mmCIF file of C-alpha atoms and ligand atoms in Angstrom:
data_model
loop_
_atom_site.group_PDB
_atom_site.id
_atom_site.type_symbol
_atom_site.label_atom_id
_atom_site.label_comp_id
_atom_site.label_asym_id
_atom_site.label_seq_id
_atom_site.Cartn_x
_atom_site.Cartn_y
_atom_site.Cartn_z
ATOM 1 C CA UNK A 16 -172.501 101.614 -10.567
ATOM 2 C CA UNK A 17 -171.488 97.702 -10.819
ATOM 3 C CA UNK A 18 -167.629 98.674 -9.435
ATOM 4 C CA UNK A 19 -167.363 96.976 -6.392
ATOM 5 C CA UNK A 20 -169.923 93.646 -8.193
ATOM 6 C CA UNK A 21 -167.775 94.180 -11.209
ATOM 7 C CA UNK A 22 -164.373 93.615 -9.645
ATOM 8 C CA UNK A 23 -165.435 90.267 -7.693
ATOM 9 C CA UNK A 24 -167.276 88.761 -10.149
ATOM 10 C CA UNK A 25 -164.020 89.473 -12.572
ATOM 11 C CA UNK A 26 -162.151 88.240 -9.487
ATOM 12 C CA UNK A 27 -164.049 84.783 -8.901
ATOM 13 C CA UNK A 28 -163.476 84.103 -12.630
ATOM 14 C CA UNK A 29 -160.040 84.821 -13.169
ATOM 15 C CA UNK A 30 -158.607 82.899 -10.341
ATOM 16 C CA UNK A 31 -160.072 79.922 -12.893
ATOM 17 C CA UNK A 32 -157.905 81.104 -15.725
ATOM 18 C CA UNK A 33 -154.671 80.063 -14.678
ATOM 19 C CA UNK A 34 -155.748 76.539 -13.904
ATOM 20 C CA UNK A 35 -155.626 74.101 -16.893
ATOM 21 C CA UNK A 36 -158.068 71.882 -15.465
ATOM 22 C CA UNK A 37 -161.335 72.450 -13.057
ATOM 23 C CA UNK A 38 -162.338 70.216 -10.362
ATOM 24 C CA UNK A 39 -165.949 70.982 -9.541
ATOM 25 C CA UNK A 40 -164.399 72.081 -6.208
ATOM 26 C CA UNK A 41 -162.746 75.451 -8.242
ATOM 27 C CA UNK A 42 -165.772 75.554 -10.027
ATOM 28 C CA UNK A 43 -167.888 75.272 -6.812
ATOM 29 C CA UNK A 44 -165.833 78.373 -4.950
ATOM 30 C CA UNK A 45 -166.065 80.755 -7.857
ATOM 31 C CA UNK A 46 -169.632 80.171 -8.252
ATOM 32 C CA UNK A 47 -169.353 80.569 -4.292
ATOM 33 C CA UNK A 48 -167.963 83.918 -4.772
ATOM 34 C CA UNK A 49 -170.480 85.359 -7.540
ATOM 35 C CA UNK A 50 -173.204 84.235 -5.475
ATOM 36 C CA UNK A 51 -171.833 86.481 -2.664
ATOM 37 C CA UNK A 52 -171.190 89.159 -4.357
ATOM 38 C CA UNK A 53 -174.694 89.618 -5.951
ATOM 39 C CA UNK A 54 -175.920 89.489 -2.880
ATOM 40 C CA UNK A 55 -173.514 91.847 -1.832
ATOM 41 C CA UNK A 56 -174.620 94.459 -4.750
ATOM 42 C CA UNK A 57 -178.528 94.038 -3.243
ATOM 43 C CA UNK A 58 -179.485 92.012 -5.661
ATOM 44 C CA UNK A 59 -182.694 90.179 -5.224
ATOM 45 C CA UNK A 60 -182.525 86.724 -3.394
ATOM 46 C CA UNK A 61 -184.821 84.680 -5.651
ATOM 47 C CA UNK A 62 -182.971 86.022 -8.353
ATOM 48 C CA UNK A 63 -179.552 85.144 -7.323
ATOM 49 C CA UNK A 64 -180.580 81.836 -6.429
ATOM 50 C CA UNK A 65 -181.843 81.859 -9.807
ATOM 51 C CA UNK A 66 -178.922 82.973 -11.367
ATOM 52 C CA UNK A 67 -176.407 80.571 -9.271
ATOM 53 C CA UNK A 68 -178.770 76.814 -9.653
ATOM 54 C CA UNK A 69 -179.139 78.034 -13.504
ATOM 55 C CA UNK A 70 -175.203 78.713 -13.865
ATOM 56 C CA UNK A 71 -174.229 75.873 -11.724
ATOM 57 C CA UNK A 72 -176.178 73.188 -13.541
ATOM 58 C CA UNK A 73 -174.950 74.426 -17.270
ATOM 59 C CA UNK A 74 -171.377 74.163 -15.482
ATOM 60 C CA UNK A 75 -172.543 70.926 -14.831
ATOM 61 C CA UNK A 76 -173.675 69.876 -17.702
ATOM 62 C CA UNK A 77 -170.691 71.601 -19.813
ATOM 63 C CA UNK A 78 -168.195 68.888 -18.162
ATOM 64 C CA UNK A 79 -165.914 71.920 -17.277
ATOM 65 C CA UNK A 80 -163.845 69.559 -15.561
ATOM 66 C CA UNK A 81 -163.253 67.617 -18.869
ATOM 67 C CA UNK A 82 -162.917 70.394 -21.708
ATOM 68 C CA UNK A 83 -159.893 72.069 -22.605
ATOM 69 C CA UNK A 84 -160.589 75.743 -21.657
ATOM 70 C CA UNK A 85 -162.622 75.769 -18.797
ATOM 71 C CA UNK A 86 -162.211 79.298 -17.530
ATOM 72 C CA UNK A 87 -163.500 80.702 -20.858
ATOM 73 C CA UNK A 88 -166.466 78.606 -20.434
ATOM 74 C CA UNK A 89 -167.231 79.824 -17.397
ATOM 75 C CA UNK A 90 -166.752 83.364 -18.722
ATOM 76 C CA UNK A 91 -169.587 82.331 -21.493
ATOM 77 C CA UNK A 92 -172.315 80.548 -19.092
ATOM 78 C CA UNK A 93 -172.110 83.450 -16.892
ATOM 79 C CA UNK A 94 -172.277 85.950 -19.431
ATOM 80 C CA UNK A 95 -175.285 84.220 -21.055
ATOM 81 C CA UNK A 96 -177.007 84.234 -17.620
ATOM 82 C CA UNK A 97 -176.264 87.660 -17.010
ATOM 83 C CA UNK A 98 -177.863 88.571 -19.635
ATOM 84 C CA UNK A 99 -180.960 86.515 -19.057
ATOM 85 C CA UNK A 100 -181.517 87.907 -15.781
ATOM 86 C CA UNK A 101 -180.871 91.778 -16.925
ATOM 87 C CA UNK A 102 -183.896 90.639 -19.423
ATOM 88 C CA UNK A 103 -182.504 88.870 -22.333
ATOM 89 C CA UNK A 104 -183.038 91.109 -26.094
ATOM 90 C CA UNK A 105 -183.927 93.922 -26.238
ATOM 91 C CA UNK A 106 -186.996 94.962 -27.753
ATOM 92 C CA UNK A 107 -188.222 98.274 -29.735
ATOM 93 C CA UNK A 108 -190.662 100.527 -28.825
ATOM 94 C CA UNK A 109 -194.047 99.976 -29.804
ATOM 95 C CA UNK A 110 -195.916 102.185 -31.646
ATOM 96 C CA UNK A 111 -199.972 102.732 -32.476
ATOM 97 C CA UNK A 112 -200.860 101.387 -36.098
ATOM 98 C CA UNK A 113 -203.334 104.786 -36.277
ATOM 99 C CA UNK A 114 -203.209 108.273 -34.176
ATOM 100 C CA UNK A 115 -200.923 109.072 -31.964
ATOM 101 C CA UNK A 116 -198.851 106.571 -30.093
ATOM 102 C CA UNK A 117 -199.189 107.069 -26.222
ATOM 103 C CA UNK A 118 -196.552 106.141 -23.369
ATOM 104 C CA UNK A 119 -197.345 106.101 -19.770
ATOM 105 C CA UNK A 120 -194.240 107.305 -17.705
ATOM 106 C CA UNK A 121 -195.134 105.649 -13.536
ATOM 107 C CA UNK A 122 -193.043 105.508 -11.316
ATOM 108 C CA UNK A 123 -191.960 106.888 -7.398
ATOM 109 C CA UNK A 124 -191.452 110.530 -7.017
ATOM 110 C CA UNK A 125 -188.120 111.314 -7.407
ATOM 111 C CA UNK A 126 -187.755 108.269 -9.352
ATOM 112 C CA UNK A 127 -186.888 110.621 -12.362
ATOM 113 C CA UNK A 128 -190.106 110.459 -14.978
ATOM 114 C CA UNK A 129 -189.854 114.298 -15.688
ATOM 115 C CA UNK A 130 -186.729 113.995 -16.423
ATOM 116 C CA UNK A 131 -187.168 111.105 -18.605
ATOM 117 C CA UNK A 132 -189.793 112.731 -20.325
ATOM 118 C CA UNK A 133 -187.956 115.169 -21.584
ATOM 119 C CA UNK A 134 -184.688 112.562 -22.578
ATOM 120 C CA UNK A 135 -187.198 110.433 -24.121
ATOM 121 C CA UNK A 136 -188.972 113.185 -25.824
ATOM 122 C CA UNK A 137 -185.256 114.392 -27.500
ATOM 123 C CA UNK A 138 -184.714 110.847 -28.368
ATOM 124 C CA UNK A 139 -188.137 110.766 -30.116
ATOM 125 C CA UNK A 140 -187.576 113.559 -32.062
ATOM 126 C CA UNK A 141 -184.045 112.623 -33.220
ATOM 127 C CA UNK A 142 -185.809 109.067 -34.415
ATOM 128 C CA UNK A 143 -188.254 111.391 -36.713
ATOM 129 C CA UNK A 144 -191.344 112.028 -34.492
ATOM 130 C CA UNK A 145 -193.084 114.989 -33.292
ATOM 131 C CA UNK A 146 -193.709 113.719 -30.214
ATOM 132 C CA UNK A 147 -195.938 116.252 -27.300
ATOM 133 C CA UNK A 148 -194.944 115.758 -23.700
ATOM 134 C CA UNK A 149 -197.996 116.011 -20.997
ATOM 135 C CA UNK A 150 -197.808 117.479 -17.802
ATOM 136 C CA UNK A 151 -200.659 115.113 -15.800
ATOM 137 C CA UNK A 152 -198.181 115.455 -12.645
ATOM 138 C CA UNK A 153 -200.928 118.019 -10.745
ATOM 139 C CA UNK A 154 -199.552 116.273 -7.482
ATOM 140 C CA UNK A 155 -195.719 117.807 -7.085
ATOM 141 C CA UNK A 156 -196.000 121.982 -6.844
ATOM 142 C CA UNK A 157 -193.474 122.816 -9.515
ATOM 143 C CA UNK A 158 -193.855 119.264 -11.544
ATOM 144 C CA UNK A 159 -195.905 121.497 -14.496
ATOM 145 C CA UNK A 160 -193.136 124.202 -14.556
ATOM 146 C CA UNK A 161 -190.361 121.578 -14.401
ATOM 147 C CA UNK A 162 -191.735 120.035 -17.032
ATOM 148 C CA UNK A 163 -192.453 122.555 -19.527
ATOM 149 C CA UNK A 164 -188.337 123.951 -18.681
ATOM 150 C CA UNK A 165 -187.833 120.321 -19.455
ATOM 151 C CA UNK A 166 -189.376 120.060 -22.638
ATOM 152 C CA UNK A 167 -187.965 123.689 -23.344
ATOM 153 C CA UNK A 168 -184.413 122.107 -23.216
ATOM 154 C CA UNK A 169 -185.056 119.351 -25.257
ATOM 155 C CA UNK A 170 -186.905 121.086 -27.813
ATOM 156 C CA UNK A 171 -190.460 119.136 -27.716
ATOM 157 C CA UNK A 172 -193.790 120.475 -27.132
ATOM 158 C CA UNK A 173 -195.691 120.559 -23.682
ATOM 159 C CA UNK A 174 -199.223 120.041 -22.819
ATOM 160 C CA UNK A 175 -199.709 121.782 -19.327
ATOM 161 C CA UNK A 176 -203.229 122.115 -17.759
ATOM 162 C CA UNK A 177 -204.868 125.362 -17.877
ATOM 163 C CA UNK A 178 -208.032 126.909 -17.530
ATOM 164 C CA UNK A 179 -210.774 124.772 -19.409
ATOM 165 C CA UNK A 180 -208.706 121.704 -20.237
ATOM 166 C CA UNK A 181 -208.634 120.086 -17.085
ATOM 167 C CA UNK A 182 -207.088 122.064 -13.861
ATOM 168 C CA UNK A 183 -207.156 119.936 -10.866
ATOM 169 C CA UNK A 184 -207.838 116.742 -13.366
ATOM 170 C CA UNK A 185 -204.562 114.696 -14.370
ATOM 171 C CA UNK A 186 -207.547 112.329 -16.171
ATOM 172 C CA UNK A 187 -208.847 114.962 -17.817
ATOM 173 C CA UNK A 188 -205.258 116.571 -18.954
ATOM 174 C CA UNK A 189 -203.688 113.736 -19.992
ATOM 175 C CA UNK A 190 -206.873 113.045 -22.254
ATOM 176 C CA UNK A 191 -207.052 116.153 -23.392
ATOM 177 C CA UNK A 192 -203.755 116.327 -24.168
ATOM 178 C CA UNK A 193 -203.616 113.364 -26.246
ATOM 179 C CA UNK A 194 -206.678 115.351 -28.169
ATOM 180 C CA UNK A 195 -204.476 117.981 -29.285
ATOM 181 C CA UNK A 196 -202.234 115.564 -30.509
ATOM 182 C CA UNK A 197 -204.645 113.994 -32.538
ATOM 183 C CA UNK A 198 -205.491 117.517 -33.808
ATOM 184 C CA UNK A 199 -201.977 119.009 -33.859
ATOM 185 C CA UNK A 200 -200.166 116.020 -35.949
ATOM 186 C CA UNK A 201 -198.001 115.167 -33.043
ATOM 187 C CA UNK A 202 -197.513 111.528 -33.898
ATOM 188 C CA UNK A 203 -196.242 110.282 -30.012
ATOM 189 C CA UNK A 204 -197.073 111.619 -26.523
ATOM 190 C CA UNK A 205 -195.378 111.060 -23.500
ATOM 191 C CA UNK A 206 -197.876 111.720 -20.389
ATOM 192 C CA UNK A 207 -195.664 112.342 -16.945
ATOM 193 C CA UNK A 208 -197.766 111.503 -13.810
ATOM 194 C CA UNK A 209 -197.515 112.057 -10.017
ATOM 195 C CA UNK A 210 -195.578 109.795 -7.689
ATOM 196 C CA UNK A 211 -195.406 109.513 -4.234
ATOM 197 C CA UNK A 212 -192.631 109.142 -1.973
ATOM 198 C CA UNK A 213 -193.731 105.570 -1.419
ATOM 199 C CA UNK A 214 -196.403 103.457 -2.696
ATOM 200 C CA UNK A 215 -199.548 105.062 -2.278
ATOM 201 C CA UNK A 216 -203.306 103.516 -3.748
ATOM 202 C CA UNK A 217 -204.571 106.567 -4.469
ATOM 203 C CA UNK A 218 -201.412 107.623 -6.516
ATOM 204 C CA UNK A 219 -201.298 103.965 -8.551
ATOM 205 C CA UNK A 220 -205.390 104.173 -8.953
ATOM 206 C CA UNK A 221 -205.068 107.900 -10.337
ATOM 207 C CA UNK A 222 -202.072 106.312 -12.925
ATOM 208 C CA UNK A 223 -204.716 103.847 -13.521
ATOM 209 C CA UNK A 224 -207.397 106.084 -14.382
ATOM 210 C CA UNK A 225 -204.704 107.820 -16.553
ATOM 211 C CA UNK A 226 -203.748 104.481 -17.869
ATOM 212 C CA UNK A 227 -207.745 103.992 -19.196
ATOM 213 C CA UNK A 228 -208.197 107.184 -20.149
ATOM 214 C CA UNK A 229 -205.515 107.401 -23.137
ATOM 215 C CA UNK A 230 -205.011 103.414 -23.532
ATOM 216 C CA UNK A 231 -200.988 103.511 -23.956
ATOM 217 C CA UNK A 232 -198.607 101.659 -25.848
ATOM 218 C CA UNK A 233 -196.303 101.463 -23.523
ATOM 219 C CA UNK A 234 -196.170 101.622 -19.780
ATOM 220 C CA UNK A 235 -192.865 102.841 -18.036
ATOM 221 C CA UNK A 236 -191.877 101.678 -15.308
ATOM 222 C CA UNK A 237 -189.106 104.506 -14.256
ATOM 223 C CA UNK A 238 -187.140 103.368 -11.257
ATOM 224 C CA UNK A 239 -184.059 104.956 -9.294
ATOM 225 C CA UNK A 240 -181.334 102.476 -9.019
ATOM 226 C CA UNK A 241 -180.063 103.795 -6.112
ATOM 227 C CA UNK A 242 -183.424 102.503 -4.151
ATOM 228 C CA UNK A 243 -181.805 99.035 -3.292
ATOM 229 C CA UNK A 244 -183.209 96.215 -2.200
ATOM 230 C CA UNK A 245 -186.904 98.608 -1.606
ATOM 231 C CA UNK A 246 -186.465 98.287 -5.759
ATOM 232 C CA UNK A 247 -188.551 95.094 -5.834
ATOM 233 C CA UNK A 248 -191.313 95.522 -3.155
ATOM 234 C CA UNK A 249 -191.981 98.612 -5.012
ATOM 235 C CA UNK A 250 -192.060 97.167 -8.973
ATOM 236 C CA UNK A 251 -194.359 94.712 -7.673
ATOM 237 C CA UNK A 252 -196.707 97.068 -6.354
ATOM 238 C CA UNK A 253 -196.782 99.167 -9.777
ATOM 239 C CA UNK A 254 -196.871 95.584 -11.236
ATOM 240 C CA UNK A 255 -199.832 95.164 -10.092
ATOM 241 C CA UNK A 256 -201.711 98.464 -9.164
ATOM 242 C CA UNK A 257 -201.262 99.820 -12.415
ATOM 243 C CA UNK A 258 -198.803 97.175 -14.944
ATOM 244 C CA UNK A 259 -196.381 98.223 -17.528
ATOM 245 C CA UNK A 260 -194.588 96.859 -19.918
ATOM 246 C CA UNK A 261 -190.869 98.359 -20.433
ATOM 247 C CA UNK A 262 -188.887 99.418 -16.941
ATOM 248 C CA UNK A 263 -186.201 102.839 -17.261
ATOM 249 C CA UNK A 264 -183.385 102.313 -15.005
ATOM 250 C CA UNK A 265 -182.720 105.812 -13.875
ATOM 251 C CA UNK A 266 -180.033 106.918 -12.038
ATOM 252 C CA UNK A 267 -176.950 104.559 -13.540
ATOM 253 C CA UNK A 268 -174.688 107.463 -13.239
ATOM 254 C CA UNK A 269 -174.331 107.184 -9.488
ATOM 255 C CA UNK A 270 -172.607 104.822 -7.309
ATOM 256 C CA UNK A 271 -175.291 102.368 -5.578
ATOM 257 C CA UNK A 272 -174.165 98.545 -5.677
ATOM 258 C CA UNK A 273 -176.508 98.238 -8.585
ATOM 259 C CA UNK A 274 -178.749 95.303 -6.859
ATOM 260 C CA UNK A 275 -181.933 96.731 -8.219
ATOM 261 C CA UNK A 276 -180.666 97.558 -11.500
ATOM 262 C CA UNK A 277 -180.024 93.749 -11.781
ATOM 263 C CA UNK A 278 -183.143 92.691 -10.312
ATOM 264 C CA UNK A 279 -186.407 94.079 -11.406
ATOM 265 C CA UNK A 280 -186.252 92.576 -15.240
ATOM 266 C CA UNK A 281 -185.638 89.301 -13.551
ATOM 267 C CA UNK A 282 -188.454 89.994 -11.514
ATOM 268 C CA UNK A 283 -191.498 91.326 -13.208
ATOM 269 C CA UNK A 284 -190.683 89.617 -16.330
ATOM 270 C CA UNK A 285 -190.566 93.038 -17.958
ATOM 271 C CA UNK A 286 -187.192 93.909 -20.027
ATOM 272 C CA UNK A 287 -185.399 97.411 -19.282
ATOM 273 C CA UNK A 288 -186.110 99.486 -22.347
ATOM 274 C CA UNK A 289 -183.683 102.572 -21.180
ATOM 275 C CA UNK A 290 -181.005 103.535 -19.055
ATOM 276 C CA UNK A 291 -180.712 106.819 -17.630
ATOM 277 C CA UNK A 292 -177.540 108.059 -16.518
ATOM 278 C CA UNK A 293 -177.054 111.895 -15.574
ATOM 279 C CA UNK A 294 -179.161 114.587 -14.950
ATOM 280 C CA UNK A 295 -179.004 116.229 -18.682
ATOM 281 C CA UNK A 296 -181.737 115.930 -21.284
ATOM 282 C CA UNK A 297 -178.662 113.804 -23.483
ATOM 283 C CA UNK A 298 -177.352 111.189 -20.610
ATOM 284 C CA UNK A 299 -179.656 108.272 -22.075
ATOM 285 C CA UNK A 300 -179.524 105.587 -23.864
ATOM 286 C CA UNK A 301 -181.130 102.170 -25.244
ATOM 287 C CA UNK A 302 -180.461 99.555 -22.272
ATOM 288 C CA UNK A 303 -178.904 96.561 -24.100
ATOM 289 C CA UNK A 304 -179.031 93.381 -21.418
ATOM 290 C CA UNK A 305 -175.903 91.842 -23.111
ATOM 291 C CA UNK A 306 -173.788 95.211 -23.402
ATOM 292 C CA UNK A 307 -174.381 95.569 -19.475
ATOM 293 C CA UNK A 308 -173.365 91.860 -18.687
ATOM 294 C CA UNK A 309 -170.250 92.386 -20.217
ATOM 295 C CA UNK A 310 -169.527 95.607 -18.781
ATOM 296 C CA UNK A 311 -169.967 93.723 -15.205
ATOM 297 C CA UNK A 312 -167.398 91.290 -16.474
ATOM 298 C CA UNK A 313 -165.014 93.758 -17.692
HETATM 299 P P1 LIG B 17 -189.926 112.514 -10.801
HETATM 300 O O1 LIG B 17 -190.423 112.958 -9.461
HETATM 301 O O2 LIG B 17 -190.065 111.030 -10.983
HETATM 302 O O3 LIG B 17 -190.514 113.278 -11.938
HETATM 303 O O4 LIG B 17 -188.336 112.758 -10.801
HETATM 304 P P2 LIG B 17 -187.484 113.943 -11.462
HETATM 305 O O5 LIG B 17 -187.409 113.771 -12.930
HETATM 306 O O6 LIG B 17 -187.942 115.248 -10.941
HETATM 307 O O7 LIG B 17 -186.041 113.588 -10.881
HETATM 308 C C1 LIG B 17 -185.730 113.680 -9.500
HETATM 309 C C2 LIG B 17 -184.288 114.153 -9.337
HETATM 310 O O8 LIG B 17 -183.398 113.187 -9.869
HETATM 311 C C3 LIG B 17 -183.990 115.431 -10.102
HETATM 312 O O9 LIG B 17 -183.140 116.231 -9.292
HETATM 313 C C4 LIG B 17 -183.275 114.975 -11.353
HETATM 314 O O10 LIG B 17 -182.383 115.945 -11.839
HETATM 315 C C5 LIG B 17 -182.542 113.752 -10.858
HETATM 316 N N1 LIG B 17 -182.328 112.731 -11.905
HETATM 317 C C6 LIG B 17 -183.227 112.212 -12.765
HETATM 318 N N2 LIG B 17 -182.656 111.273 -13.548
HETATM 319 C C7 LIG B 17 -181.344 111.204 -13.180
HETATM 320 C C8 LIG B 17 -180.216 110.397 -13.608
HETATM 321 O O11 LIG B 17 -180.289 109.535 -14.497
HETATM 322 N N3 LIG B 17 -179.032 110.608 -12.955
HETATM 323 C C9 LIG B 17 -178.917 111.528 -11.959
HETATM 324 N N4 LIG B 17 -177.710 111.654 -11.386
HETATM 325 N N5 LIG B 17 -179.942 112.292 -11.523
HETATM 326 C C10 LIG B 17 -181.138 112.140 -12.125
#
């Protein structure tokens, strides 16, 4: 992910370096550049517009044209901005003050939640928690099965639906399974739901019900960052048909342009929480906005 961004963006800079002085004509033409190649990597138009007036302008302001290392300026502002847009700090995880703790996972199908559910249930229980994973996917045949081999390989306890605690009822099994928790001492639960291939109102009002049912902590968005520029038409609609407050890039591993990856934060207003980046229960990690900026400049 980020190569082909990576390289012009590292590109558009460097033919700065040599130069002792900047006229705001160099400056102009590398900004030029990174503009193109954002747009290049899919990355939303109101946010590269964003991202190019907000870099421009600090250029601007910076007198480039009058301070001594220019280039390494540059290097900074557009670091900084990077950043911003990829969502600025990084914030923990919040937790409930009594009972167990509840996250949401929402998200496409495919998009990778039950997969995620069991990376983020591993994660949990390295941090200290006994966290239970729910299985309130009734939607996808084998989402149940795939979850409870999931949870089996990351060594966390699954709620599945059976007879008498809600078959048929991802309300009623996601409720019930945050019940048991209560009852069992698990101290964080992680409730999977059904996607759709697209966006669907009777798949984002069934994660609502969900959503009012067990009154989470968190909501996460999961998205594939292969999905392009689809990847903002489709975090507004969970913006607003169901809301969430962290976003899981899933999907880093692979080779997309990374356009969506760059845009949703900037979007919603909602940081990225997680990255996930293979298809094993141990390829994830924190999402840190400034680590990924300066991997892009690398
Ligand atoms: P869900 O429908 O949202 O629950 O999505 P799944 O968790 O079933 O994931 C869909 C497919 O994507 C599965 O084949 C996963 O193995 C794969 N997958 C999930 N996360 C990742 C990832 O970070 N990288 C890669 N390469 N594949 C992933």
């Amino acid at each position: 992910m980020f190569a082909s961004l990576s390289d012009r963006i590292t590109q558009a800079l460097s033919s700065l370096r040599g130069k002792g002085r900047l006229s705001d004509a160099d400056i102009a033409a590398s900004i030029g550049e990174i503009r193109r190649a954002l747009l290049d990597a899919d990355v939303a138009l109101p946010v590269v517009r964003d991202f190019t007036a907000t870099v421009r302008e600090r250029a601007e302001q910076a007198e480039l044209s009058k301070v001594l290392n220019p280039a390494q300026q540059i290097v900074k502002i557009v670091h900084e901005e990077l950043t911003r847009i990829l969502g600025g700090h990084t914030r923990d995880l919040r937790f409930a003050k009594r009972g167990p703790t509840v996250y949401l996972l929402a998200g496409l199908q495919g998009a990778g939640k039950t997969t995620l559910a069991g990376k983020l249930g591993k994660w949990l229980r390295e941090q200290g928690h006994t966290p239970l994973l729910v299985a309130a996917d009734l939607q996808r045949p084998n989402a149940v099965q795939q979850l409870q081999i999931v949870g089996d390989g990351a060594g966390v306890a699954v709620w599945a639906p059976e007879p008498g605690n809600g078959v048929g009822n991802p309300v009623e099994v996601a409720r019930t399974g945050v019940q048991h928790a209560r009852d069992a001492f698990y101290d964080v639960v992680v409730v999977d739901t059904a996607g759709r291939l697209g966006v669907d109102a009777e798949m984002m009002q069934q994660a609502a019900d969900i959503r009012d049912a067990v009154d989470p902590q968190e909501i996460l968005f999961v998205i594939d960052a292969m999905i392009g520029q689809d990847a903002v038409t489709t975090a507004n609609a969970f913006a607003e048909g169901v809301g969430f407050t962290g976003v899981v890039l899933s999907k880093l591993d692979g080779d997309a342009r990374g356009g969506a990856a760059l845009s949703v934060a900037s979007i919603t207003g909602v940081p990225v929480m997680f990255a996930s980046t293979g298809e094993k229960v141990g390829d994830f990690e924190r999402f840190h906005a400034d680590r990924m900026a300066s991997r892009i400049l690398d």
